[in-house]
CSV table of C-alpha atoms in Angstrom, one decimal:
chain,number,residue,atom,x,y,z
N,1,MET,CA,-134.4,-18.6,-51.2
N,2,GLY,CA,-137.4,-20.9,-50.5
N,3,ALA,CA,-138.3,-24.3,-51.9
N,4,THR,CA,-141.6,-24.9,-53.6
N,5,CYS,CA,-143.4,-28.2,-53.9
N,6,ARG,CA,-146.8,-29.3,-55.1
N,7,ARG,CA,-149.1,-30.2,-52.2
N,8,GLY,CA,-151.4,-32.9,-53.3
N,9,SER,CA,-153.6,-31.4,-56.0
N,10,GLY,CA,-153.4,-27.9,-54.6
N,11,PRO,CA,-151.4,-24.9,-55.9
N,12,GLU,CA,-147.6,-24.7,-55.5
N,13,GLY,CA,-146.7,-22.9,-52.2
N,14,GLN,CA,-143.7,-21.4,-50.5
N,15,LEU,CA,-142.4,-24.0,-48.0
N,16,MET,CA,-139.9,-21.9,-46.2
N,17,ALA,CA,-140.9,-18.6,-44.7
N,18,GLY,CA,-138.3,-15.8,-45.1
N,19,PRO,CA,-134.6,-16.1,-45.6
N,20,ASP,CA,-134.0,-17.5,-42.1
N,21,PRO,CA,-136.8,-19.9,-41.1
N,22,THR,CA,-137.0,-21.2,-37.6
N,23,ARG,CA,-136.3,-24.8,-36.8
N,24,LEU,CA,-140.1,-25.5,-36.5
N,25,GLU,CA,-140.7,-24.0,-39.9
N,26,ARG,CA,-137.9,-26.0,-41.5
N,27,ARG,CA,-139.2,-29.2,-39.9
N,28,GLN,CA,-142.7,-28.5,-41.2
N,29,ALA,CA,-141.3,-27.7,-44.6
N,30,LEU,CA,-139.4,-31.0,-44.7
N,31,PHE,CA,-142.5,-32.9,-43.6
N,32,ASP,CA,-144.6,-31.2,-46.2
N,33,ALA,CA,-142.0,-31.9,-48.9
N,34,ILE,CA,-141.9,-35.6,-47.9
N,35,ALA,CA,-145.7,-35.9,-47.8
N,36,ALA,CA,-145.9,-34.3,-51.3
N,37,CYS,CA,-143.5,-36.9,-52.8
N,38,ASN,CA,-144.2,-40.2,-54.4
N,39,ARG,CA,-143.8,-42.8,-51.7
N,40,ALA,CA,-141.1,-44.8,-53.5
N,41,ASP,CA,-139.2,-41.6,-54.3
N,42,ALA,CA,-139.4,-40.4,-50.6
N,43,GLU,CA,-138.2,-43.8,-49.4
N,44,PHE,CA,-135.3,-43.8,-51.8
N,45,ILE,CA,-134.2,-40.3,-50.9
N,46,LEU,CA,-134.7,-40.6,-47.1
N,47,SER,CA,-133.0,-44.0,-46.9
N,48,GLY,CA,-129.9,-42.4,-48.6
N,49,ILE,CA,-129.9,-39.4,-46.3
N,50,LEU,CA,-130.3,-41.5,-43.2
N,51,ALA,CA,-127.6,-43.9,-44.3
N,52,GLU,CA,-125.2,-40.9,-44.7
N,53,MET,CA,-126.2,-39.5,-41.3
N,54,GLY,CA,-125.4,-42.8,-39.5
N,55,ALA,CA,-122.1,-43.9,-38.2
N,56,GLY,CA,-121.8,-46.9,-40.5
N,57,PRO,CA,-120.2,-50.1,-39.2
N,58,PRO,CA,-117.7,-49.8,-36.4
N,59,LEU,CA,-114.1,-49.5,-37.6
N,60,PRO,CA,-111.2,-51.5,-36.1
N,61,ALA,CA,-110.2,-50.2,-32.7
N,62,LEU,CA,-107.1,-47.9,-32.8
N,63,ARG,CA,-107.4,-47.1,-29.0
N,64,ALA,CA,-109.1,-48.7,-26.1
N,65,ILE,CA,-112.0,-50.7,-27.4
N,66,GLU,CA,-114.5,-49.1,-24.9
N,67,GLU,CA,-113.5,-45.6,-26.2
N,68,GLU,CA,-114.0,-46.7,-29.8
N,69,ALA,CA,-117.4,-48.2,-29.0
N,70,GLU,CA,-118.5,-45.0,-27.2
N,71,ALA,CA,-117.3,-42.8,-30.1
N,72,TRP,CA,-119.1,-45.0,-32.6
N,73,ALA,CA,-122.3,-45.1,-30.6
N,74,ALA,CA,-122.3,-41.3,-30.3
N,75,PHE,CA,-122.8,-41.0,-34.0
N,76,ALA,CA,-124.9,-44.1,-34.7
N,77,THR,CA,-128.5,-43.8,-35.7
N,78,LEU,CA,-131.2,-45.6,-33.6
N,79,PRO,CA,-131.6,-48.4,-36.2
N,80,GLU,CA,-127.8,-48.9,-36.1
N,81,LEU,CA,-127.7,-48.9,-32.3
N,82,THR,CA,-130.6,-51.3,-32.2
N,83,ALA,CA,-129.2,-53.7,-34.8
N,84,TYR,CA,-125.8,-53.9,-33.2
N,85,PHE,CA,-127.2,-54.1,-29.7
N,86,PHE,CA,-129.4,-57.2,-30.5
N,87,ALA,CA,-126.7,-58.8,-32.6
N,88,SER,CA,-124.1,-58.3,-29.9
N,89,GLY,CA,-126.6,-59.5,-27.2
N,90,ALA,CA,-127.3,-62.7,-29.1
N,91,ARG,CA,-123.5,-63.4,-29.3
N,92,LEU,CA,-122.9,-62.4,-25.7
N,93,SER,CA,-125.7,-64.8,-24.5
N,94,ALA,CA,-123.8,-67.7,-26.0
N,95,ARG,CA,-120.6,-66.9,-24.2
N,96,ARG,CA,-119.7,-67.1,-20.5
N,97,LEU,CA,-119.6,-63.5,-19.3
N,98,GLY,CA,-119.2,-64.5,-15.7
N,99,ALA,CA,-120.9,-62.9,-12.8
N,100,ARG,CA,-118.9,-59.6,-13.1
N,101,GLY,CA,-119.8,-59.3,-16.8
N,102,ARG,CA,-123.4,-60.0,-16.3
N,103,MET,CA,-123.6,-57.5,-13.4
N,104,ARG,CA,-122.0,-54.8,-15.6
N,105,LEU,CA,-124.4,-55.5,-18.4
N,106,MET,CA,-127.4,-55.4,-16.1
N,107,ARG,CA,-126.3,-52.2,-14.4
N,108,ARG,CA,-126.0,-50.6,-17.8
N,109,LEU,CA,-129.4,-51.8,-18.9
N,110,LEU,CA,-131.3,-51.1,-15.7
N,111,GLY,CA,-129.5,-47.8,-15.0
N,112,GLU,CA,-131.9,-45.5,-16.8
N,113,MET,CA,-135.1,-47.3,-16.0
N,114,THR,CA,-137.5,-46.0,-13.3
N,115,ASN,CA,-138.2,-48.2,-10.3
N,116,GLU,CA,-141.6,-49.0,-11.7
N,117,GLU,CA,-140.1,-50.2,-15.0
N,118,ARG,CA,-137.6,-52.3,-13.1
N,119,VAL,CA,-140.4,-54.0,-11.1
N,120,GLU,CA,-142.4,-54.6,-14.3
N,121,LEU,CA,-139.4,-56.1,-16.0
N,122,LEU,CA,-138.6,-58.5,-13.2
N,123,ARG,CA,-142.1,-59.9,-12.8
């Protein structure tokens, strides 16, 4: 069962090929459907879908706080991760982390950077 959608002013077309489309075909069909929608409608629908796909706000910790944070982060969307990262960073900068806390944070931040990126950052 395929979906149809008007593409601009052209004729209606089959968006999904066959009963079991490949991931690339499904992705292209989604892109085509979004492109064919009114911008406001697309934003409304996509924002709702993305909100449901996200982890939502972190819940109160029922086990070790680090485990809860890792579990939440595993399901969070990039906008959620970014928002909580910057908000947490702003709060952390106002507190005394101590040398050990700062080192732990720096190790985490620098851990996945290439040597060139580290050099550029420290200039």
